[in-house]
Structure formats: C-alpha cells, structure tokens
JSON list of C-alpha atoms in Angstrom, two decimals:
[
{"chain": "A", "resi": 1, "resn": "MET", "atom": "CA", "xyz": [283.73, 65.14, 43.30]},
{"chain": "A", "resi": 2, "resn": "SER", "atom": "CA", "xyz": [281.07, 66.61, 41.04]},
{"chain": "A", "resi": 3, "resn": "ALA", "atom": "CA", "xyz": [279.66, 65.04, 37.92]},
{"chain": "A", "resi": 4, "resn": "ASN", "atom": "CA", "xyz": [280.71, 66.86, 34.77]},
{"chain": "A", "resi": 5, "resn": "THR", "atom": "CA", "xyz": [279.22, 65.96, 31.41]},
{"chain": "A", "resi": 6, "resn": "GLN", "atom": "CA", "xyz": [282.23, 67.23, 29.48]},
{"chain": "A", "resi": 7, "resn": "PHE", "atom": "CA", "xyz": [284.43, 64.41, 30.74]},
{"chain": "A", "resi": 8, "resn": "LYS", "atom": "CA", "xyz": [285.00, 61.47, 28.44]},
{"chain": "A", "resi": 9, "resn": "ALA", "atom": "CA", "xyz": [283.36, 58.23, 29.46]},
{"chain": "A", "resi": 10, "resn": "ASN", "atom": "CA", "xyz": [286.46, 56.71, 31.07]},
{"chain": "A", "resi": 11, "resn": "GLU", "atom": "CA", "xyz": [287.19, 59.89, 33.04]},
{"chain": "A", "resi": 12, "resn": "GLU", "atom": "CA", "xyz": [283.58, 60.12, 34.15]},
{"chain": "A", "resi": 13, "resn": "ASP", "atom": "CA", "xyz": [283.68, 56.51, 35.30]},
{"chain": "A", "resi": 14, "resn": "ALA", "atom": "CA", "xyz": [286.89, 57.20, 37.22]},
{"chain": "A", "resi": 15, "resn": "LEU", "atom": "CA", "xyz": [285.12, 60.04, 39.04]},
{"chain": "A", "resi": 16, "resn": "ARG", "atom": "CA", "xyz": [282.16, 57.79, 39.80]},
{"chain": "A", "resi": 17, "resn": "ALA", "atom": "CA", "xyz": [284.43, 55.12, 41.24]},
{"chain": "A", "resi": 18, "resn": "GLU", "atom": "CA", "xyz": [286.30, 57.75, 43.24]},
{"chain": "A", "resi": 19, "resn": "LEU", "atom": "CA", "xyz": [283.11, 59.01, 44.84]},
{"chain": "A", "resi": 20, "resn": "TYR", "atom": "CA", "xyz": [281.95, 55.49, 45.67]},
{"chain": "A", "resi": 21, "resn": "VAL", "atom": "CA", "xyz": [285.29, 54.82, 47.38]},
{"chain": "A", "resi": 22, "resn": "PHE", "atom": "CA", "xyz": [285.15, 58.17, 49.19]},
{"chain": "A", "resi": 23, "resn": "LEU", "atom": "CA", "xyz": [281.72, 57.36, 50.63]},
{"chain": "A", "resi": 24, "resn": "ALA", "atom": "CA", "xyz": [282.81, 53.83, 51.53]},
{"chain": "A", "resi": 25, "resn": "ASN", "atom": "CA", "xyz": [285.88, 55.09, 53.40]},
{"chain": "A", "resi": 26, "resn": "LEU", "atom": "CA", "xyz": [283.80, 57.48, 55.48]},
{"chain": "A", "resi": 27, "resn": "LEU", "atom": "CA", "xyz": [281.11, 54.92, 56.26]},
{"chain": "A", "resi": 28, "resn": "ARG", "atom": "CA", "xyz": [283.12, 51.72, 56.81]},
{"chain": "A", "resi": 29, "resn": "VAL", "atom": "CA", "xyz": [284.55, 52.49, 60.27]},
{"chain": "A", "resi": 30, "resn": "GLU", "atom": "CA", "xyz": [285.34, 55.51, 62.41]},
{"chain": "A", "resi": 31, "resn": "PRO", "atom": "CA", "xyz": [287.36, 57.86, 60.19]},
{"chain": "A", "resi": 32, "resn": "THR", "atom": "CA", "xyz": [291.05, 58.05, 61.02]},
{"chain": "A", "resi": 33, "resn": "SER", "atom": "CA", "xyz": [292.84, 61.36, 61.51]},
{"chain": "A", "resi": 34, "resn": "ASP", "atom": "CA", "xyz": [294.69, 60.71, 58.25]},
{"chain": "A", "resi": 35, "resn": "LEU", "atom": "CA", "xyz": [291.40, 60.33, 56.38]},
{"chain": "A", "resi": 36, "resn": "LEU", "atom": "CA", "xyz": [289.95, 63.44, 58.00]},
{"chain": "A", "resi": 37, "resn": "GLY", "atom": "CA", "xyz": [293.13, 65.32, 57.09]},
{"chain": "A", "resi": 38, "resn": "SER", "atom": "CA", "xyz": [292.60, 64.35, 53.46]},
{"chain": "A", "resi": 39, "resn": "VAL", "atom": "CA", "xyz": [288.93, 65.35, 53.62]},
{"chain": "A", "resi": 40, "resn": "SER", "atom": "CA", "xyz": [289.92, 68.77, 54.99]},
{"chain": "A", "resi": 41, "resn": "GLN", "atom": "CA", "xyz": [291.86, 69.46, 51.76]},
{"chain": "A", "resi": 42, "resn": "ILE", "atom": "CA", "xyz": [288.88, 68.91, 49.44]},
{"chain": "A", "resi": 43, "resn": "SER", "atom": "CA", "xyz": [287.93, 71.88, 47.29]},
{"chain": "A", "resi": 44, "resn": "GLY", "atom": "CA", "xyz": [284.33, 71.86, 46.14]},
{"chain": "A", "resi": 45, "resn": "ASP", "atom": "CA", "xyz": [282.52, 73.72, 43.37]},
{"chain": "A", "resi": 46, "resn": "ASP", "atom": "CA", "xyz": [279.09, 75.20, 42.70]},
{"chain": "A", "resi": 47, "resn": "THR", "atom": "CA", "xyz": [277.37, 71.87, 42.02]},
{"chain": "A", "resi": 48, "resn": "PRO", "atom": "CA", "xyz": [275.23, 70.39, 44.82]},
{"chain": "A", "resi": 49, "resn": "ILE", "atom": "CA", "xyz": [277.80, 67.68, 45.50]},
{"chain": "A", "resi": 50, "resn": "GLY", "atom": "CA", "xyz": [280.58, 70.26, 45.30]},
{"chain": "A", "resi": 51, "resn": "LYS", "atom": "CA", "xyz": [278.88, 72.47, 47.87]},
{"chain": "A", "resi": 52, "resn": "ALA", "atom": "CA", "xyz": [278.39, 69.54, 50.22]},
{"chain": "A", "resi": 53, "resn": "SER", "atom": "CA", "xyz": [282.07, 68.64, 49.70]},
{"chain": "A", "resi": 54, "resn": "SER", "atom": "CA", "xyz": [283.10, 72.15, 50.72]},
{"chain": "A", "resi": 55, "resn": "THR", "atom": "CA", "xyz": [280.97, 71.93, 53.86]},
{"chain": "A", "resi": 56, "resn": "LEU", "atom": "CA", "xyz": [282.47, 68.56, 54.70]},
{"chain": "A", "resi": 57, "resn": "ALA", "atom": "CA", "xyz": [286.02, 69.86, 54.22]},
{"chain": "A", "resi": 58, "resn": "TYR", "atom": "CA", "xyz": [285.26, 72.84, 56.49]},
{"chain": "A", "resi": 59, "resn": "LEU", "atom": "CA", "xyz": [283.92, 70.53, 59.21]},
{"chain": "A", "resi": 60, "resn": "ALA", "atom": "CA", "xyz": [286.97, 68.26, 58.91]},
{"chain": "A", "resi": 61, "resn": "ARG", "atom": "CA", "xyz": [289.18, 71.30, 59.52]},
{"chain": "A", "resi": 62, "resn": "GLU", "atom": "CA", "xyz": [287.14, 72.86, 62.32]},
{"chain": "A", "resi": 63, "resn": "MET", "atom": "CA", "xyz": [285.82, 69.89, 64.31]},
{"chain": "A", "resi": 64, "resn": "ASP", "atom": "CA", "xyz": [287.90, 67.90, 66.76]},
{"chain": "A", "resi": 65, "resn": "HIS", "atom": "CA", "xyz": [288.71, 64.55, 65.19]},
{"chain": "A", "resi": 66, "resn": "ALA", "atom": "CA", "xyz": [287.73, 62.63, 68.32]},
{"chain": "A", "resi": 67, "resn": "THR", "atom": "CA", "xyz": [284.33, 64.34, 68.18]},
{"chain": "A", "resi": 68, "resn": "ILE", "atom": "CA", "xyz": [283.85, 63.20, 64.58]},
{"chain": "A", "resi": 69, "resn": "GLN", "atom": "CA", "xyz": [284.88, 59.66, 65.46]},
{"chain": "A", "resi": 70, "resn": "ASN", "atom": "CA", "xyz": [282.45, 59.65, 68.39]},
{"chain": "A", "resi": 71, "resn": "GLU", "atom": "CA", "xyz": [279.72, 60.90, 66.05]},
{"chain": "A", "resi": 72, "resn": "TYR", "atom": "CA", "xyz": [280.32, 57.88, 63.84]},
{"chain": "A", "resi": 73, "resn": "VAL", "atom": "CA", "xyz": [279.95, 55.57, 66.85]},
{"chain": "A", "resi": 74, "resn": "GLU", "atom": "CA", "xyz": [276.72, 57.24, 67.95]},
{"chain": "A", "resi": 75, "resn": "LEU", "atom": "CA", "xyz": [275.27, 57.13, 64.45]},
{"chain": "A", "resi": 76, "resn": "PHE", "atom": "CA", "xyz": [276.18, 53.60, 63.44]},
{"chain": "A", "resi": 77, "resn": "ILE", "atom": "CA", "xyz": [277.21, 51.58, 66.51]},
{"chain": "A", "resi": 78, "resn": "GLY", "atom": "CA", "xyz": [275.85, 53.07, 69.72]},
{"chain": "A", "resi": 79, "resn": "VAL", "atom": "CA", "xyz": [275.13, 51.17, 72.91]},
{"chain": "A", "resi": 80, "resn": "GLY", "atom": "CA", "xyz": [273.22, 48.21, 71.56]},
{"chain": "A", "resi": 81, "resn": "ARG", "atom": "CA", "xyz": [272.64, 49.94, 68.20]},
{"chain": "A", "resi": 82, "resn": "GLY", "atom": "CA", "xyz": [273.24, 53.30, 66.59]},
{"chain": "A", "resi": 83, "resn": "GLU", "atom": "CA", "xyz": [270.76, 55.81, 65.28]},
{"chain": "A", "resi": 84, "resn": "LEU", "atom": "CA", "xyz": [271.01, 54.28, 61.80]},
{"chain": "A", "resi": 85, "resn": "LEU", "atom": "CA", "xyz": [271.54, 50.70, 60.62]},
{"chain": "A", "resi": 86, "resn": "PRO", "atom": "CA", "xyz": [273.27, 50.98, 57.22]},
{"chain": "A", "resi": 87, "resn": "TYR", "atom": "CA", "xyz": [272.30, 47.57, 55.88]},
{"chain": "A", "resi": 88, "resn": "CYS", "atom": "CA", "xyz": [270.22, 46.66, 52.85]},
{"chain": "A", "resi": 89, "resn": "SER", "atom": "CA", "xyz": [268.42, 43.86, 54.69]},
{"chain": "A", "resi": 90, "resn": "TYR", "atom": "CA", "xyz": [267.35, 46.16, 57.51]},
{"chain": "A", "resi": 91, "resn": "TYR", "atom": "CA", "xyz": [266.07, 48.89, 55.21]},
{"chain": "A", "resi": 92, "resn": "LEU", "atom": "CA", "xyz": [264.11, 46.47, 53.02]},
{"chain": "A", "resi": 93, "resn": "THR", "atom": "CA", "xyz": [262.80, 44.01, 55.65]},
{"chain": "A", "resi": 94, "resn": "GLY", "atom": "CA", "xyz": [263.28, 45.63, 59.06]},
{"chain": "A", "resi": 95, "resn": "PHE", "atom": "CA", "xyz": [265.68, 42.85, 60.09]},
{"chain": "A", "resi": 96, "resn": "LEU", "atom": "CA", "xyz": [269.38, 42.07, 59.61]},
{"chain": "A", "resi": 97, "resn": "ASN", "atom": "CA", "xyz": [270.72, 39.08, 57.67]},
{"chain": "A", "resi": 98, "resn": "GLU", "atom": "CA", "xyz": [267.55, 38.54, 55.65]},
{"chain": "A", "resi": 99, "resn": "LYS", "atom": "CA", "xyz": [266.83, 37.60, 52.01]},
{"chain": "A", "resi": 100, "resn": "PRO", "atom": "CA", "xyz": [268.43, 40.74, 50.47]},
{"chain": "A", "resi": 101, "resn": "LEU", "atom": "CA", "xyz": [271.76, 39.67, 51.99]},
{"chain": "A", "resi": 102, "resn": "ALA", "atom": "CA", "xyz": [271.36, 36.12, 50.65]},
{"chain": "A", "resi": 103, "resn": "LYS", "atom": "CA", "xyz": [270.65, 37.48, 47.16]},
{"chain": "A", "resi": 104, "resn": "LEU", "atom": "CA", "xyz": [273.69, 39.75, 47.37]},
{"chain": "A", "resi": 105, "resn": "ARG", "atom": "CA", "xyz": [275.90, 36.85, 48.38]},
{"chain": "A", "resi": 106, "resn": "GLN", "atom": "CA", "xyz": [274.67, 34.87, 45.38]},
{"chain": "A", "resi": 107, "resn": "ASP", "atom": "CA", "xyz": [275.56, 37.72, 43.04]},
{"chain": "A", "resi": 108, "resn": "MET", "atom": "CA", "xyz": [278.93, 38.21, 44.74]},
{"chain": "A", "resi": 109, "resn": "THR", "atom": "CA", "xyz": [279.73, 34.55, 44.08]},
{"chain": "A", "resi": 110, "resn": "GLU", "atom": "CA", "xyz": [278.74, 34.85, 40.43]},
{"chain": "A", "resi": 111, "resn": "ILE", "atom": "CA", "xyz": [280.82, 38.00, 39.98]},
{"chain": "A", "resi": 112, "resn": "GLY", "atom": "CA", "xyz": [283.79, 36.61, 41.90]},
{"chain": "A", "resi": 113, "resn": "ILE", "atom": "CA", "xyz": [283.72, 39.00, 44.86]},
{"chain": "A", "resi": 114, "resn": "ALA", "atom": "CA", "xyz": [285.12, 37.40, 48.01]},
{"chain": "A", "resi": 115, "resn": "ARG", "atom": "CA", "xyz": [284.45, 38.74, 51.48]},
{"chain": "A", "resi": 116, "resn": "ALA", "atom": "CA", "xyz": [287.64, 39.99, 53.15]},
{"chain": "A", "resi": 117, "resn": "ASP", "atom": "CA", "xyz": [288.74, 37.89, 56.12]},
{"chain": "A", "resi": 118, "resn": "ASN", "atom": "CA", "xyz": [289.08, 40.91, 58.40]},
{"chain": "A", "resi": 119, "resn": "VAL", "atom": "CA", "xyz": [285.55, 42.23, 57.70]},
{"chain": "A", "resi": 120, "resn": "LYS", "atom": "CA", "xyz": [283.03, 41.39, 60.40]},
{"chain": "A", "resi": 121, "resn": "GLU", "atom": "CA", "xyz": [280.06, 43.36, 59.06]},
{"chain": "A", "resi": 122, "resn": "PRO", "atom": "CA", "xyz": [277.47, 41.68, 56.78]},
{"chain": "A", "resi": 123, "resn": "GLU", "atom": "CA", "xyz": [278.20, 42.28, 53.12]},
{"chain": "A", "resi": 124, "resn": "ASP", "atom": "CA", "xyz": [275.08, 44.41, 52.61]},
{"chain": "A", "resi": 125, "resn": "HIS", "atom": "CA", "xyz": [276.57, 47.31, 54.61]},
{"chain": "A", "resi": 126, "resn": "ILE", "atom": "CA", "xyz": [276.39, 50.49, 52.51]},
{"chain": "A", "resi": 127, "resn": "ALA", "atom": "CA", "xyz": [280.19, 50.87, 52.59]},
{"chain": "A", "resi": 128, "resn": "SER", "atom": "CA", "xyz": [280.69, 47.36, 51.21]},
{"chain": "A", "resi": 129, "resn": "LEU", "atom": "CA", "xyz": [278.17, 47.98, 48.45]},
{"chain": "A", "resi": 130, "resn": "CYS", "atom": "CA", "xyz": [279.91, 51.24, 47.51]},
{"chain": "A", "resi": 131, "resn": "ASP", "atom": "CA", "xyz": [283.22, 49.36, 47.39]},
{"chain": "A", "resi": 132, "resn": "MET", "atom": "CA", "xyz": [281.64, 46.75, 45.12]},
{"chain": "A", "resi": 133, "resn": "MET", "atom": "CA", "xyz": [280.27, 49.39, 42.74]},
{"chain": "A", "resi": 134, "resn": "ALA", "atom": "CA", "xyz": [283.70, 51.01, 42.54]},
{"chain": "A", "resi": 135, "resn": "GLY", "atom": "CA", "xyz": [285.19, 47.60, 41.79]},
{"chain": "A", "resi": 136, "resn": "LEU", "atom": "CA", "xyz": [282.69, 46.92, 39.01]},
{"chain": "A", "resi": 137, "resn": "ILE", "atom": "CA", "xyz": [283.51, 50.28, 37.43]},
{"chain": "A", "resi": 138, "resn": "ARG", "atom": "CA", "xyz": [287.30, 49.95, 37.73]},
{"chain": "A", "resi": 139, "resn": "GLY", "atom": "CA", "xyz": [287.56, 46.30, 36.75]},
{"chain": "A", "resi": 140, "resn": "ASP", "atom": "CA", "xyz": [288.76, 45.03, 40.13]},
{"chain": "A", "resi": 141, "resn": "PHE", "atom": "CA", "xyz": [286.91, 41.75, 39.59]},
{"chain": "A", "resi": 142, "resn": "ASP", "atom": "CA", "xyz": [288.86, 40.46, 36.58]},
{"chain": "A", "resi": 143, "resn": "ARG", "atom": "CA", "xyz": [287.29, 42.92, 34.12]},
{"chain": "A", "resi": 144, "resn": "PRO", "atom": "CA", "xyz": [285.43, 46.25, 33.90]},
{"chain": "A", "resi": 145, "resn": "PHE", "atom": "CA", "xyz": [281.72, 45.59, 33.99]},
{"chain": "A", "resi": 146, "resn": "SER", "atom": "CA", "xyz": [279.50, 47.19, 31.38]},
{"chain": "A", "resi": 147, "resn": "ILE", "atom": "CA", "xyz": [277.09, 50.00, 32.22]},
{"chain": "A", "resi": 148, "resn": "GLU", "atom": "CA", "xyz": [274.25, 47.50, 31.84]},
{"chain": "A", "resi": 149, "resn": "GLU", "atom": "CA", "xyz": [275.88, 45.14, 34.33]},
{"chain": "A", "resi": 150, "resn": "GLN", "atom": "CA", "xyz": [276.59, 47.99, 36.73]},
{"chain": "A", "resi": 151, "resn": "ALA", "atom": "CA", "xyz": [272.97, 49.10, 36.43]},
{"chain": "A", "resi": 152, "resn": "GLU", "atom": "CA", "xyz": [271.72, 45.60, 37.19]},
{"chain": "A", "resi": 153, "resn": "PHE", "atom": "CA", "xyz": [273.81, 45.38, 40.37]},
{"chain": "A", "resi": 154, "resn": "PHE", "atom": "CA", "xyz": [272.93, 48.92, 41.45]},
{"chain": "A", "resi": 155, "resn": "ASN", "atom": "CA", "xyz": [269.21, 48.48, 40.82]},
{"chain": "A", "resi": 156, "resn": "LYS", "atom": "CA", "xyz": [269.11, 45.19, 42.72]},
{"chain": "A", "resi": 157, "resn": "HIS", "atom": "CA", "xyz": [271.22, 46.02, 45.75]},
{"chain": "A", "resi": 158, "resn": "ILE", "atom": "CA", "xyz": [271.48, 49.80, 46.19]},
{"chain": "A", "resi": 159, "resn": "ALA", "atom": "CA", "xyz": [268.68, 51.67, 44.40]},
{"chain": "A", "resi": 160, "resn": "PRO", "atom": "CA", "xyz": [265.83, 50.28, 46.54]},
{"chain": "A", "resi": 161, "resn": "TRP", "atom": "CA", "xyz": [267.28, 51.77, 49.73]},
{"chain": "A", "resi": 162, "resn": "GLY", "atom": "CA", "xyz": [270.54, 53.70, 49.20]},
{"chain": "A", "resi": 163, "resn": "GLY", "atom": "CA", "xyz": [268.94, 57.08, 48.56]},
{"chain": "A", "resi": 164, "resn": "LEU", "atom": "CA", "xyz": [266.69, 56.66, 51.60]},
{"chain": "A", "resi": 165, "resn": "PHE", "atom": "CA", "xyz": [269.64, 55.74, 53.81]},
{"chain": "A", "resi": 166, "resn": "PHE", "atom": "CA", "xyz": [271.62, 58.79, 52.74]},
{"chain": "A", "resi": 167, "resn": "ALA", "atom": "CA", "xyz": [268.56, 61.02, 53.21]},
{"chain": "A", "resi": 168, "resn": "ASP", "atom": "CA", "xyz": [268.19, 59.60, 56.73]},
{"chain": "A", "resi": 169, "resn": "LEU", "atom": "CA", "xyz": [271.87, 60.29, 57.39]},
{"chain": "A", "resi": 170, "resn": "GLU", "atom": "CA", "xyz": [271.50, 63.84, 56.08]},
{"chain": "A", "resi": 171, "resn": "THR", "atom": "CA", "xyz": [268.81, 64.57, 58.67]},
{"chain": "A", "resi": 172, "resn": "ALA", "atom": "CA", "xyz": [269.92, 62.29, 61.52]},
{"chain": "A", "resi": 173, "resn": "LYS", "atom": "CA", "xyz": [269.70, 63.90, 64.96]},
{"chain": "A", "resi": 174, "resn": "LYS", "atom": "CA", "xyz": [273.31, 63.12, 65.83]},
{"chain": "A", "resi": 175, "resn": "ALA", "atom": "CA", "xyz": [274.76, 64.00, 62.42]},
{"chain": "A", "resi": 176, "resn": "VAL", "atom": "CA", "xyz": [276.93, 67.10, 62.12]},
{"chain": "A", "resi": 177, "resn": "PHE", "atom": "CA", "xyz": [280.01, 66.02, 60.18]},
{"chain": "A", "resi": 178, "resn": "TYR", "atom": "CA", "xyz": [278.03, 63.21, 58.58]},
{"chain": "A", "resi": 179, "resn": "ALA", "atom": "CA", "xyz": [275.12, 65.40, 57.45]},
{"chain": "A", "resi": 180, "resn": "PRO", "atom": "CA", "xyz": [276.95, 66.59, 54.29]},
{"chain": "A", "resi": 181, "resn": "VAL", "atom": "CA", "xyz": [278.09, 62.99, 53.72]},
{"chain": "A", "resi": 182, "resn": "GLY", "atom": "CA", "xyz": [274.39, 62.17, 53.60]},
{"chain": "A", "resi": 183, "resn": "THR", "atom": "CA", "xyz": [273.80, 65.03, 51.18]},
{"chain": "A", "resi": 184, "resn": "MET", "atom": "CA", "xyz": [276.57, 63.85, 48.88]},
{"chain": "A", "resi": 185, "resn": "GLY", "atom": "CA", "xyz": [275.36, 60.28, 48.95]},
{"chain": "A", "resi": 186, "resn": "ARG", "atom": "CA", "xyz": [271.71, 61.18, 48.38]},
{"chain": "A", "resi": 187, "resn": "ILE", "atom": "CA", "xyz": [272.51, 63.34, 45.35]},
{"chain": "A", "resi": 188, "resn": "PHE", "atom": "CA", "xyz": [274.94, 60.79, 43.95]},
{"chain": "A", "resi": 189, "resn": "MET", "atom": "CA", "xyz": [272.41, 57.96, 44.29]},
{"chain": "A", "resi": 190, "resn": "ASP", "atom": "CA", "xyz": [269.90, 60.09, 42.38]},
{"chain": "A", "resi": 191, "resn": "ILE", "atom": "CA", "xyz": [272.45, 60.85, 39.64]},
{"chain": "A", "resi": 192, "resn": "GLU", "atom": "CA", "xyz": [273.32, 57.17, 39.29]},
{"chain": "A", "resi": 193, "resn": "SER", "atom": "CA", "xyz": [269.66, 56.13, 39.19]},
{"chain": "A", "resi": 194, "resn": "GLN", "atom": "CA", "xyz": [268.84, 58.67, 36.50]},
{"chain": "A", "resi": 195, "resn": "ALA", "atom": "CA", "xyz": [271.87, 57.78, 34.42]},
{"chain": "A", "resi": 196, "resn": "PHE", "atom": "CA", "xyz": [271.16, 54.05, 34.58]},
{"chain": "A", "resi": 197, "resn": "ASN", "atom": "CA", "xyz": [267.50, 54.59, 33.74]},
{"chain": "A", "resi": 198, "resn": "MET", "atom": "CA", "xyz": [268.42, 56.74, 30.75]},
{"chain": "A", "resi": 199, "resn": "GLY", "atom": "CA", "xyz": [270.76, 54.01, 29.60]},
{"chain": "A", "resi": 200, "resn": "GLU", "atom": "CA", "xyz": [268.00, 51.43, 29.78]},
{"chain": "A", "resi": 201, "resn": "GLN", "atom": "CA", "xyz": [265.61, 53.69, 27.85]},
{"chain": "A", "resi": 202, "resn": "GLY", "atom": "CA", "xyz": [268.26, 54.34, 25.22]}
]
C-alpha cells in the first residue's frame, strides 16, 4: 500500500488506484466479512501508510466482525446521522446536496461517469470520489486520464476537504478499526496533493 519512488510510472499509478479502491471499499458500506478477511492478510512496511496498514490488518484479525460493522454504522449512519458525514457538500458548505455536488455532477457528465442504479448515496460521498479517481487513473472511463486531468479533478472535488475528513475519521470518538483507515487516507491525500502540486510547478 505504500508509495515507492522506485516503481515505474505505470506501476506507481496502479498502486495509487489500488489504494483509492481500498479506501472506497472500506467507506462505501459496512465492510463484509470477506472484505475484512482480505484486510486481515495485509502486510505493511515501515512507511507511515504501511504502519497504518499493519494496524488495520491486526484489528481485522482481532476484532469481532459484527463490532466493526456496527462501528461503521455509528460513524457514518447512526440514528438520524452518524458522527461523520463523508460528503463534499457537507464539508464545504455545512449542508448536503449543495453546489459542490452540482459541480461534481457536471464534471461527471463531461467525463462520462454515470451514477450506478443501485447507489442511493449522493455522488460526492468520499467512497464515490475515491472510485472516480481510481477510474481516471486506470482508464475506466474510455481512456486513462493524464496526470494534469487527474490533478484538476482531485483539486476540485477532493483536495478542499478529503484530508480534513480523513483526519476527522482518524480521531473520531467511535473510531477503533476506522482510526487507521483515517490515518491511511490522511497521509495518502497529502501525498497526492504534493505530487500534483509538484507536477503543476514542473
């Protein structure tokens, strides 16, 4: 899961897409036992993301899966609402379904991203945005998008709030299993921001 500068560009991009998908899978809905079983097999390394991955794998092995699933509900759903609302519109305006969502939908239309019929959540959910970034990197939307195009999407729809959301998740009162998910996301958002900014300066 860690970034490694010795990878070639295409391998590095594959790792980036993999991490986006990993975060999306954990944040989309309550994690299934199959997903948690896969998480339990992760082997980390000495990088910050690698260390958080090791912690997450340990928790997936040691915690009861129903407890982890209930943690997800308390964090993101709750009775009325969860501890965190993982939506761009909420983080940027304090309300759901506001202008940031409308702007995202415009860009989705231009890119050719269609909302799945079985998805009830607004498209500016952090998991959906992570899925979209992975798709831009892998070429799921007819073609691989350039680093400049990825940077434009990231800077418009994720950078203004993604790092803050993951930092909030990292320190959320009800987060145990999801605390290292927050750590991974926060560090990854910072890595992406720095890389995109370096690309613009270059």
